[in-house]
Amino acid sequence: MATSEDVEMEPDAAEVRRFTVELEFIQCLANPDYLNYLAQDGHFQDETFVNYLKYLQYWKKPEYSKFIKFPQCLSLLDLLQEAKFREELVNIPCTKFIQNQQMQLWRQHFRKRATLVNSTIKKQGDQIKEEGKGK
Amino acid sequence: MKSTRDELMFAMSELQQFVSFLVQAIQNRSSNNPVNAITCSPSDVVEQIVAKQNHINKIVKEAEEQEGTLKEIAVEKAEYQRLEGEINKLQQQLRASQQMLESSLMAVDERRELTAQAKSRQCSVKDLLSYAHLISSNFSTQMPANWNEMDHRRPWPTDLDMRAGELGKLAQQSGKLSKLTDEMLAERQNQQAVPWKQQSVVTAASTVPTHILPLEQPVCSSPSSSEGEEMMEEVVT
């Protein structure tokens, strides 16, 4: 519902506010408990809401995605386009599974990154040694 | 149609016959008692022999010409075999080069597609670095090294994060959400995570140039901005 505050705001400020609100909402989609709440509250049965989720896909473009702090929300936004996924979110074991997977990825990313950095350093060291031998 | 060989053999057998006739005619003339009833004179037989010899000569000449022709045919056949072999070799080379060209063209098409995709999704190094800083400084994609089970930080916005943002404020204004209490705020400050208000997200939003905002109408029948805010107020609660 448009408030008088919005009417008095300049169009630029209103657009910025809409941007901020949509940015916050899309990042909320990274929270599996929040998705479970939306499913249990019946928001995914609302066609308008489903269309809104489809509309939010513009956030995947580089000029918008650079503002997203929790990039996992974009993967979940893609999954939310599927009706089957939206139906399954009602079940708490499903959201718990998603939560566990997110946490595992979060934990393992550190380890994987360390492995990748170490292997890159080793490969560069081997290359330098080979070049030295060649000379 | 008789072959040259058969004609020659036949002419030679006829010649042989005429020669034997001649010999018998000469014998009959020399003896008083003719043995065989040969009525023709030796001169007739000699004429026949000469005619037959000419005929044989003609056949031999034909045979020689045919032999020459056969030799030429053999030479042409050998040349034909050689050229056919070369043509087959060239065909194989053509097929091999065609396959190579097709695979190269496919690779070029794929590369062109990837380049077009990359160009359509271009972003500057500055943007990449600022985004890398954003996601790494807030530990949204990677767990902090000193993280433990008691730490409230997660790879998603927590309840307090959600309540402290613009959506939470809208919900509080509409009375659908309880205000953040002092205890909750204190707990929040004790957390190592930084609330959204202090994030570069809001700062970035305030400085975002309008030309990149989605000013065009949404693709689907989505609610307008004000209806969207109202809907999000409901969902936050």
CSV table of C-alpha atoms in Angstrom, one decimal:
chain,number,residue,atom,x,y,z
A,1,MET,CA,0.0,0.0,0.0
A,2,ALA,CA,1.6,3.3,-1.0
A,3,THR,CA,2.1,5.6,1.9
A,4,SER,CA,2.1,9.3,1.9
A,5,GLU,CA,5.8,9.1,2.6
A,6,ASP,CA,6.3,7.3,-0.7
A,7,VAL,CA,4.2,9.9,-2.5
A,8,GLU,CA,6.3,12.7,-1.1
A,9,MET,CA,9.6,10.9,-2.0
A,10,GLU,CA,11.4,11.7,-5.2
A,11,PRO,CA,11.2,9.0,-7.8
A,12,ASP,CA,14.9,8.3,-7.4
A,13,ALA,CA,14.7,7.8,-3.7
A,14,ALA,CA,11.7,5.5,-4.2
A,15,GLU,CA,13.6,3.5,-6.7
A,16,VAL,CA,16.6,3.2,-4.3
A,17,ARG,CA,14.3,2.0,-1.6
A,18,ARG,CA,12.7,-0.6,-3.8
A,19,PHE,CA,16.2,-1.7,-4.8
A,20,THR,CA,17.2,-2.0,-1.1
A,21,VAL,CA,14.0,-3.9,-0.2
A,22,GLU,CA,14.3,-6.3,-3.1
A,23,LEU,CA,18.0,-6.9,-2.3
A,24,GLU,CA,17.2,-7.7,1.3
A,25,PHE,CA,14.4,-10.0,0.3
A,26,ILE,CA,16.4,-12.0,-2.2
A,27,GLN,CA,19.2,-12.5,0.3
A,28,CYS,CA,16.6,-13.7,2.8
A,29,LEU,CA,16.0,-16.6,0.4
A,30,ALA,CA,19.4,-18.0,1.4
A,31,ASN,CA,18.0,-18.9,4.8
A,32,PRO,CA,16.4,-22.4,4.6
A,33,ASP,CA,14.3,-21.7,7.8
A,34,TYR,CA,12.8,-18.7,6.1
A,35,LEU,CA,12.0,-20.7,3.0
A,36,ASN,CA,10.3,-23.3,5.3
A,37,TYR,CA,8.3,-20.5,6.9
A,38,LEU,CA,7.2,-19.2,3.5
A,39,ALA,CA,6.2,-22.7,2.4
A,40,GLN,CA,4.2,-23.4,5.6
A,41,ASP,CA,2.5,-20.0,5.5
A,42,GLY,CA,1.2,-20.9,2.0
A,43,HIS,CA,3.0,-18.1,0.1
A,44,PHE,CA,4.3,-20.5,-2.6
A,45,GLN,CA,0.6,-21.3,-3.5
A,46,ASP,CA,0.1,-17.7,-4.3
A,47,GLU,CA,0.5,-17.2,-8.1
A,48,THR,CA,1.5,-13.5,-7.5
A,49,PHE,CA,4.3,-14.6,-5.2
A,50,VAL,CA,5.5,-17.2,-7.6
A,51,ASN,CA,5.5,-14.6,-10.4
A,52,TYR,CA,7.4,-12.3,-8.1
A,53,LEU,CA,10.1,-14.9,-7.6
A,54,LYS,CA,10.3,-15.2,-11.4
A,55,TYR,CA,10.7,-11.4,-11.6
A,56,LEU,CA,13.5,-11.4,-9.1
A,57,GLN,CA,15.7,-13.4,-11.5
A,58,TYR,CA,17.1,-10.1,-12.9
A,59,TRP,CA,19.4,-10.2,-9.8
A,60,LYS,CA,21.5,-12.8,-11.6
A,61,LYS,CA,22.8,-10.2,-14.0
A,62,PRO,CA,26.3,-8.9,-13.1
A,63,GLU,CA,25.3,-5.3,-12.6
A,64,TYR,CA,22.9,-6.4,-9.9
A,65,SER,CA,24.5,-9.6,-8.5
A,66,LYS,CA,27.6,-7.6,-7.4
A,67,PHE,CA,25.5,-6.2,-4.5
A,68,ILE,CA,24.5,-9.7,-3.1
A,69,LYS,CA,26.4,-10.7,-0.1
A,70,PHE,CA,25.0,-14.2,0.2
A,71,PRO,CA,25.4,-15.6,-3.3
A,72,GLN,CA,23.8,-18.9,-2.4
A,73,CYS,CA,20.5,-17.1,-2.5
A,74,LEU,CA,20.7,-17.0,-6.3
A,75,SER,CA,21.0,-20.9,-6.5
A,76,LEU,CA,18.0,-21.2,-4.2
A,77,LEU,CA,16.1,-18.6,-6.3
A,78,ASP,CA,16.7,-20.9,-9.4
A,79,LEU,CA,15.5,-23.9,-7.4
A,80,LEU,CA,12.4,-22.0,-6.3
A,81,GLN,CA,11.3,-21.7,-9.9
A,82,GLU,CA,10.5,-25.4,-9.8
A,83,ALA,CA,7.1,-26.2,-8.4
A,84,LYS,CA,8.3,-29.6,-7.0
A,85,PHE,CA,11.0,-27.8,-4.9
A,86,ARG,CA,8.5,-25.4,-3.5
A,87,GLU,CA,6.2,-28.2,-2.5
A,88,GLU,CA,9.1,-30.1,-0.7
A,89,LEU,CA,10.1,-27.0,1.3
A,90,VAL,CA,7.0,-27.5,3.6
A,91,ASN,CA,8.9,-30.5,5.1
A,92,ILE,CA,11.3,-29.7,7.8
A,93,PRO,CA,13.7,-32.6,7.0
A,94,CYS,CA,14.0,-31.0,3.5
A,95,THR,CA,15.1,-27.6,4.9
A,96,LYS,CA,17.4,-29.3,7.4
A,97,PHE,CA,19.0,-31.2,4.5
A,98,ILE,CA,19.5,-27.9,2.6
A,99,GLN,CA,20.9,-26.3,5.8
A,100,ASN,CA,23.4,-29.1,6.3
A,101,GLN,CA,24.5,-29.0,2.7
A,102,GLN,CA,25.0,-25.2,3.0
A,103,MET,CA,27.0,-25.6,6.2
A,104,GLN,CA,29.1,-28.3,4.7
A,105,LEU,CA,29.9,-26.2,1.6
A,106,TRP,CA,30.7,-23.3,3.9
A,107,ARG,CA,33.1,-25.4,6.0
A,108,GLN,CA,34.7,-27.2,3.0
A,109,HIS,CA,35.2,-24.1,1.0
A,110,PHE,CA,38.1,-23.1,3.3
A,111,ARG,CA,39.7,-26.6,2.9
A,112,LYS,CA,39.2,-26.7,-0.8
A,113,ARG,CA,40.6,-23.2,-1.3
A,114,ALA,CA,43.6,-24.2,0.8
A,115,THR,CA,44.1,-27.3,-1.3
A,116,LEU,CA,43.8,-25.3,-4.5
A,117,VAL,CA,46.2,-22.6,-3.4
A,118,ASN,CA,48.8,-25.3,-2.3
A,119,SER,CA,48.5,-27.2,-5.6
A,120,THR,CA,48.9,-24.0,-7.6
A,121,ILE,CA,52.0,-23.0,-5.6
A,122,LYS,CA,53.4,-26.5,-6.0
A,123,LYS,CA,52.7,-26.4,-9.8
A,124,GLN,CA,54.4,-23.0,-10.2
A,125,GLY,CA,57.4,-24.2,-8.1
A,126,ASP,CA,57.7,-27.3,-10.4
A,127,GLN,CA,57.5,-25.1,-13.5
A,128,ILE,CA,60.2,-22.7,-12.2
A,129,LYS,CA,62.4,-25.8,-11.4
A,130,GLU,CA,62.0,-27.2,-14.9
A,131,GLU,CA,62.8,-23.8,-16.5
A,132,GLY,CA,65.9,-23.6,-14.3
A,133,LYS,CA,67.0,-27.1,-15.4
A,134,GLY,CA,66.3,-26.2,-19.1
A,135,LYS,CA,68.6,-23.2,-18.8
B,1,MET,CA,31.7,-63.3,-86.3
B,2,LYS,CA,35.0,-65.2,-86.7
B,3,SER,CA,38.0,-64.1,-84.8
B,4,THR,CA,41.2,-63.2,-86.7
B,5,ARG,CA,42.9,-66.3,-85.4
B,6,ASP,CA,40.1,-68.6,-86.7
B,7,GLU,CA,40.2,-66.8,-90.1
B,8,LEU,CA,43.9,-67.2,-90.3
B,9,MET,CA,43.8,-70.9,-89.4
B,10,PHE,CA,41.0,-71.5,-91.9
B,11,ALA,CA,42.9,-69.7,-94.6
B,12,MET,CA,46.0,-71.7,-93.9
B,13,SER,CA,44.2,-75.0,-93.9
B,14,GLU,CA,42.6,-74.0,-97.3
B,15,LEU,CA,46.1,-73.0,-98.6
B,16,GLN,CA,47.4,-76.4,-97.4
B,17,GLN,CA,44.6,-78.1,-99.3
B,18,PHE,CA,45.3,-76.1,-102.5
B,19,VAL,CA,49.0,-77.0,-102.3
B,20,SER,CA,48.2,-80.7,-102.0
B,21,PHE,CA,45.8,-80.3,-105.0
B,22,LEU,CA,48.7,-78.7,-106.9
B,23,VAL,CA,51.1,-81.5,-106.1
B,24,GLN,CA,48.5,-84.1,-107.2
B,25,ALA,CA,47.8,-82.1,-110.4
B,26,ILE,CA,51.5,-82.1,-111.2
B,27,GLN,CA,51.8,-85.8,-110.5
B,28,ASN,CA,48.8,-86.5,-112.7
B,29,ARG,CA,50.2,-84.6,-115.6
B,30,SER,CA,53.6,-86.3,-115.3
B,31,SER,CA,52.1,-89.9,-115.1
B,32,ASN,CA,49.9,-91.5,-117.7
B,33,ASN,CA,47.5,-93.0,-115.2
B,34,PRO,CA,45.7,-90.3,-113.2
B,35,VAL,CA,45.2,-91.5,-109.6
B,36,ASN,CA,42.6,-88.9,-108.5
B,37,ALA,CA,39.9,-87.5,-110.6
B,38,ILE,CA,41.2,-83.9,-110.4
B,39,THR,CA,39.9,-82.0,-113.3
B,40,CYS,CA,41.4,-78.5,-112.7
B,41,SER,CA,44.7,-77.5,-114.2
B,42,PRO,CA,47.8,-76.7,-112.1
B,43,SER,CA,47.6,-73.1,-113.3
B,44,ASP,CA,44.1,-72.7,-111.7
B,45,VAL,CA,45.4,-74.2,-108.5
B,46,VAL,CA,48.4,-71.8,-108.5
B,47,GLU,CA,46.0,-68.9,-108.9
B,48,GLN,CA,43.9,-70.1,-106.0
B,49,ILE,CA,47.1,-70.5,-104.0
B,50,VAL,CA,48.3,-67.0,-104.8
B,51,ALA,CA,44.8,-65.5,-103.9
B,52,LYS,CA,44.8,-67.5,-100.7
B,53,GLN,CA,48.3,-66.3,-99.8
B,54,ASN,CA,47.2,-62.7,-100.4
B,55,HIS,CA,44.2,-63.3,-98.2
B,56,ILE,CA,46.5,-64.7,-95.5
B,57,ASN,CA,48.9,-61.8,-95.8
B,58,LYS,CA,45.9,-59.4,-95.3
B,59,ILE,CA,44.8,-61.4,-92.2
B,60,VAL,CA,48.4,-61.3,-90.8
B,61,LYS,CA,48.5,-57.6,-91.4
B,62,GLU,CA,45.2,-57.2,-89.5
B,63,ALA,CA,46.6,-59.4,-86.7
B,64,GLU,CA,49.7,-57.2,-86.4
B,65,GLU,CA,47.5,-54.1,-86.2
B,66,GLN,CA,45.4,-55.8,-83.6
B,67,GLU,CA,48.5,-56.7,-81.6
B,68,GLY,CA,49.7,-53.1,-81.7
B,69,THR,CA,46.2,-52.0,-80.5
B,70,LEU,CA,46.3,-54.5,-77.7
B,71,LYS,CA,49.7,-53.2,-76.5
B,72,GLU,CA,48.3,-49.7,-76.5
B,73,ILE,CA,45.3,-50.9,-74.6
B,74,ALA,CA,47.5,-52.6,-72.0
B,75,VAL,CA,49.5,-49.3,-71.6
B,76,GLU,CA,46.3,-47.3,-71.2
B,77,LYS,CA,45.0,-49.8,-68.7
B,78,ALA,CA,48.2,-49.5,-66.6
B,79,GLU,CA,47.9,-45.7,-66.8
B,80,TYR,CA,44.3,-45.9,-65.8
B,81,GLN,CA,45.2,-48.1,-62.8
B,82,ARG,CA,47.8,-45.7,-61.7
B,83,LEU,CA,45.5,-42.7,-62.0
B,84,GLU,CA,42.8,-44.5,-60.2
B,85,GLY,CA,45.1,-45.2,-57.3
B,86,GLU,CA,46.1,-41.5,-57.2
B,87,ILE,CA,42.5,-40.4,-57.2
B,88,ASN,CA,41.7,-42.8,-54.3
B,89,LYS,CA,44.6,-41.4,-52.4
B,90,LEU,CA,43.5,-37.8,-53.0
B,91,GLN,CA,39.9,-38.7,-52.0
B,92,GLN,CA,41.2,-40.1,-48.7
B,93,GLN,CA,43.2,-37.0,-48.1
B,94,LEU,CA,40.2,-34.9,-49.0
B,95,ARG,CA,38.0,-36.8,-46.5
B,96,ALA,CA,40.6,-36.5,-43.8
B,97,SER,CA,41.0,-32.7,-44.4
B,98,GLN,CA,37.2,-32.3,-44.5
B,99,GLN,CA,36.9,-34.0,-41.0
B,100,MET,CA,39.7,-31.8,-39.7
B,101,LEU,CA,38.0,-28.7,-41.1
B,102,GLU,CA,34.6,-29.7,-39.6
B,103,SER,CA,36.1,-30.3,-36.2
B,104,SER,CA,38.0,-27.0,-36.4
B,105,LEU,CA,34.9,-25.1,-37.4
B,106,MET,CA,33.0,-26.7,-34.6
B,107,ALA,CA,35.7,-25.6,-32.2
B,108,VAL,CA,35.7,-22.1,-33.6
B,109,ASP,CA,31.9,-22.0,-33.3
B,110,GLU,CA,32.1,-23.1,-29.7
B,111,ARG,CA,34.8,-20.6,-28.9
B,112,ARG,CA,32.8,-17.8,-30.6
B,113,GLU,CA,29.7,-18.8,-28.5
B,114,LEU,CA,31.8,-18.7,-25.3
B,115,THR,CA,33.3,-15.4,-26.3
B,116,ALA,CA,29.9,-13.9,-27.0
B,117,GLN,CA,28.7,-15.2,-23.6
B,118,ALA,CA,31.7,-13.8,-21.9
B,119,LYS,CA,31.3,-10.5,-23.6
B,120,SER,CA,27.6,-10.3,-22.7
B,121,ARG,CA,28.6,-10.9,-19.0
B,122,GLN,CA,31.5,-8.6,-18.9
B,123,CYS,CA,32.5,-7.0,-15.6
B,124,SER,CA,35.4,-4.9,-14.7
B,125,VAL,CA,38.3,-6.0,-12.5
B,126,LYS,CA,37.4,-3.4,-10.0
B,127,ASP,CA,33.9,-4.9,-9.6
B,128,LEU,CA,35.3,-8.3,-9.3
B,129,LEU,CA,37.7,-7.2,-6.6
B,130,SER,CA,35.1,-5.3,-4.7
B,131,TYR,CA,32.7,-8.2,-4.8
B,132,ALA,CA,35.4,-10.6,-3.7
B,133,HIS,CA,36.2,-8.3,-0.8
B,134,LEU,CA,32.5,-8.1,0.1
B,135,ILE,CA,31.8,-11.8,0.2
B,136,SER,CA,35.1,-12.7,1.9
B,137,SER,CA,35.1,-10.0,4.6
B,138,ASN,CA,31.6,-11.1,5.7
B,139,PHE,CA,32.4,-14.8,5.6
B,140,SER,CA,29.3,-15.5,3.6
B,141,THR,CA,30.9,-18.1,1.3
B,142,GLN,CA,33.7,-19.4,3.6
B,143,MET,CA,33.7,-20.2,7.2
B,144,PRO,CA,35.9,-18.1,9.5
B,145,ALA,CA,39.0,-19.9,10.7
B,146,ASN,CA,38.0,-19.4,14.3
B,147,TRP,CA,34.4,-20.5,13.9
B,148,ASN,CA,32.9,-22.7,16.6
B,149,GLU,CA,29.4,-24.2,17.3
B,150,MET,CA,28.5,-21.2,19.5
B,151,ASP,CA,29.2,-18.7,16.8
B,152,HIS,CA,26.0,-17.2,15.3
B,153,ARG,CA,27.5,-16.6,12.0
B,154,ARG,CA,26.0,-18.5,9.1
B,155,PRO,CA,26.2,-18.6,5.3
B,156,TRP,CA,22.8,-17.0,5.2
B,157,PRO,CA,21.2,-13.9,6.9
B,158,THR,CA,20.2,-14.7,10.4
B,159,ASP,CA,16.9,-13.7,12.0
B,160,LEU,CA,18.5,-10.6,13.6
B,161,ASP,CA,20.0,-9.6,10.2
B,162,MET,CA,16.6,-9.9,8.6
B,163,ARG,CA,14.9,-7.9,11.4
B,164,ALA,CA,17.5,-5.1,11.3
B,165,GLY,CA,17.1,-4.4,7.6
B,166,GLU,CA,14.6,-2.3,5.7
B,167,LEU,CA,12.1,-5.2,5.5
B,168,GLY,CA,12.2,-5.5,9.3
B,169,LYS,CA,11.6,-1.8,9.7
B,170,LEU,CA,8.6,-1.9,7.3
B,171,ALA,CA,7.2,-4.8,9.3
B,172,GLN,CA,7.7,-3.0,12.6
B,173,GLN,CA,6.1,0.1,11.2
B,174,SER,CA,3.1,-1.8,10.2
B,175,GLY,CA,3.0,-3.4,13.6
B,176,LYS,CA,3.3,-7.0,12.3
B,177,LEU,CA,6.7,-7.5,13.8
B,178,SER,CA,7.9,-6.9,17.3
B,179,LYS,CA,10.6,-4.2,17.7
B,180,LEU,CA,14.1,-5.3,18.3
B,181,THR,CA,14.6,-5.2,22.1
B,182,ASP,CA,17.6,-3.8,23.8
B,183,GLU,CA,18.7,-7.4,24.7
B,184,MET,CA,18.5,-8.5,21.1
B,185,LEU,CA,20.5,-5.4,20.0
B,186,ALA,CA,23.1,-6.1,22.6
B,187,GLU,CA,23.3,-9.7,21.6
B,188,ARG,CA,23.7,-8.5,18.1
B,189,GLN,CA,26.5,-6.2,18.9
B,190,ASN,CA,28.3,-9.0,20.8
B,191,GLN,CA,28.1,-11.1,17.7
B,192,GLN,CA,31.1,-11.0,15.4
B,193,ALA,CA,28.8,-10.6,12.4
B,194,VAL,CA,28.2,-7.1,11.2
B,195,PRO,CA,24.5,-6.0,10.8
B,196,TRP,CA,23.2,-5.1,7.4
B,197,LYS,CA,22.8,-1.5,8.3
B,198,GLN,CA,26.6,-1.2,8.4
B,199,GLN,CA,27.1,-3.3,5.3
B,200,SER,CA,28.3,-2.0,2.1
B,201,VAL,CA,25.0,-3.3,0.7
B,202,VAL,CA,23.0,-0.3,2.0
B,203,THR,CA,25.8,2.1,1.3
B,204,ALA,CA,26.0,0.6,-2.3
B,205,ALA,CA,22.3,0.9,-2.6
B,206,SER,CA,22.3,4.6,-1.7
B,207,THR,CA,25.0,5.2,-4.2
B,208,VAL,CA,23.7,3.0,-7.0
B,209,PRO,CA,23.2,4.9,-10.2
B,210,THR,CA,19.6,5.0,-11.4
B,211,HIS,CA,20.4,4.0,-14.9
B,212,ILE,CA,21.0,0.4,-13.8
B,213,LEU,CA,17.8,0.1,-11.7
B,214,PRO,CA,15.1,-2.1,-13.3
B,215,LEU,CA,12.9,0.8,-14.3
B,216,GLU,CA,11.1,-1.3,-16.9
B,217,GLN,CA,8.0,-3.2,-16.0
B,218,PRO,CA,8.6,-6.7,-14.8
B,219,VAL,CA,8.4,-9.6,-17.3
B,220,CYS,CA,5.5,-11.4,-15.5
B,221,SER,CA,2.5,-10.1,-13.7
B,222,SER,CA,4.4,-9.3,-10.6
B,223,PRO,CA,3.1,-6.7,-8.1
B,224,SER,CA,4.2,-3.1,-8.4
B,225,SER,CA,6.8,-1.8,-6.0
B,226,SER,CA,4.4,-0.7,-3.3
B,227,GLU,CA,2.4,-4.0,-3.5
B,228,GLY,CA,5.7,-5.8,-3.4
B,229,GLU,CA,6.7,-4.0,-0.2
B,230,GLU,CA,3.3,-4.8,1.3
B,231,MET,CA,3.7,-8.5,0.3
B,232,MET,CA,7.2,-8.6,1.8
B,233,GLU,CA,6.0,-7.0,5.0
B,234,GLU,CA,3.6,-9.9,5.3
B,235,VAL,CA,6.2,-12.5,4.6
B,236,VAL,CA,8.7,-11.1,7.0
B,237,THR,CA,6.2,-11.6,9.8
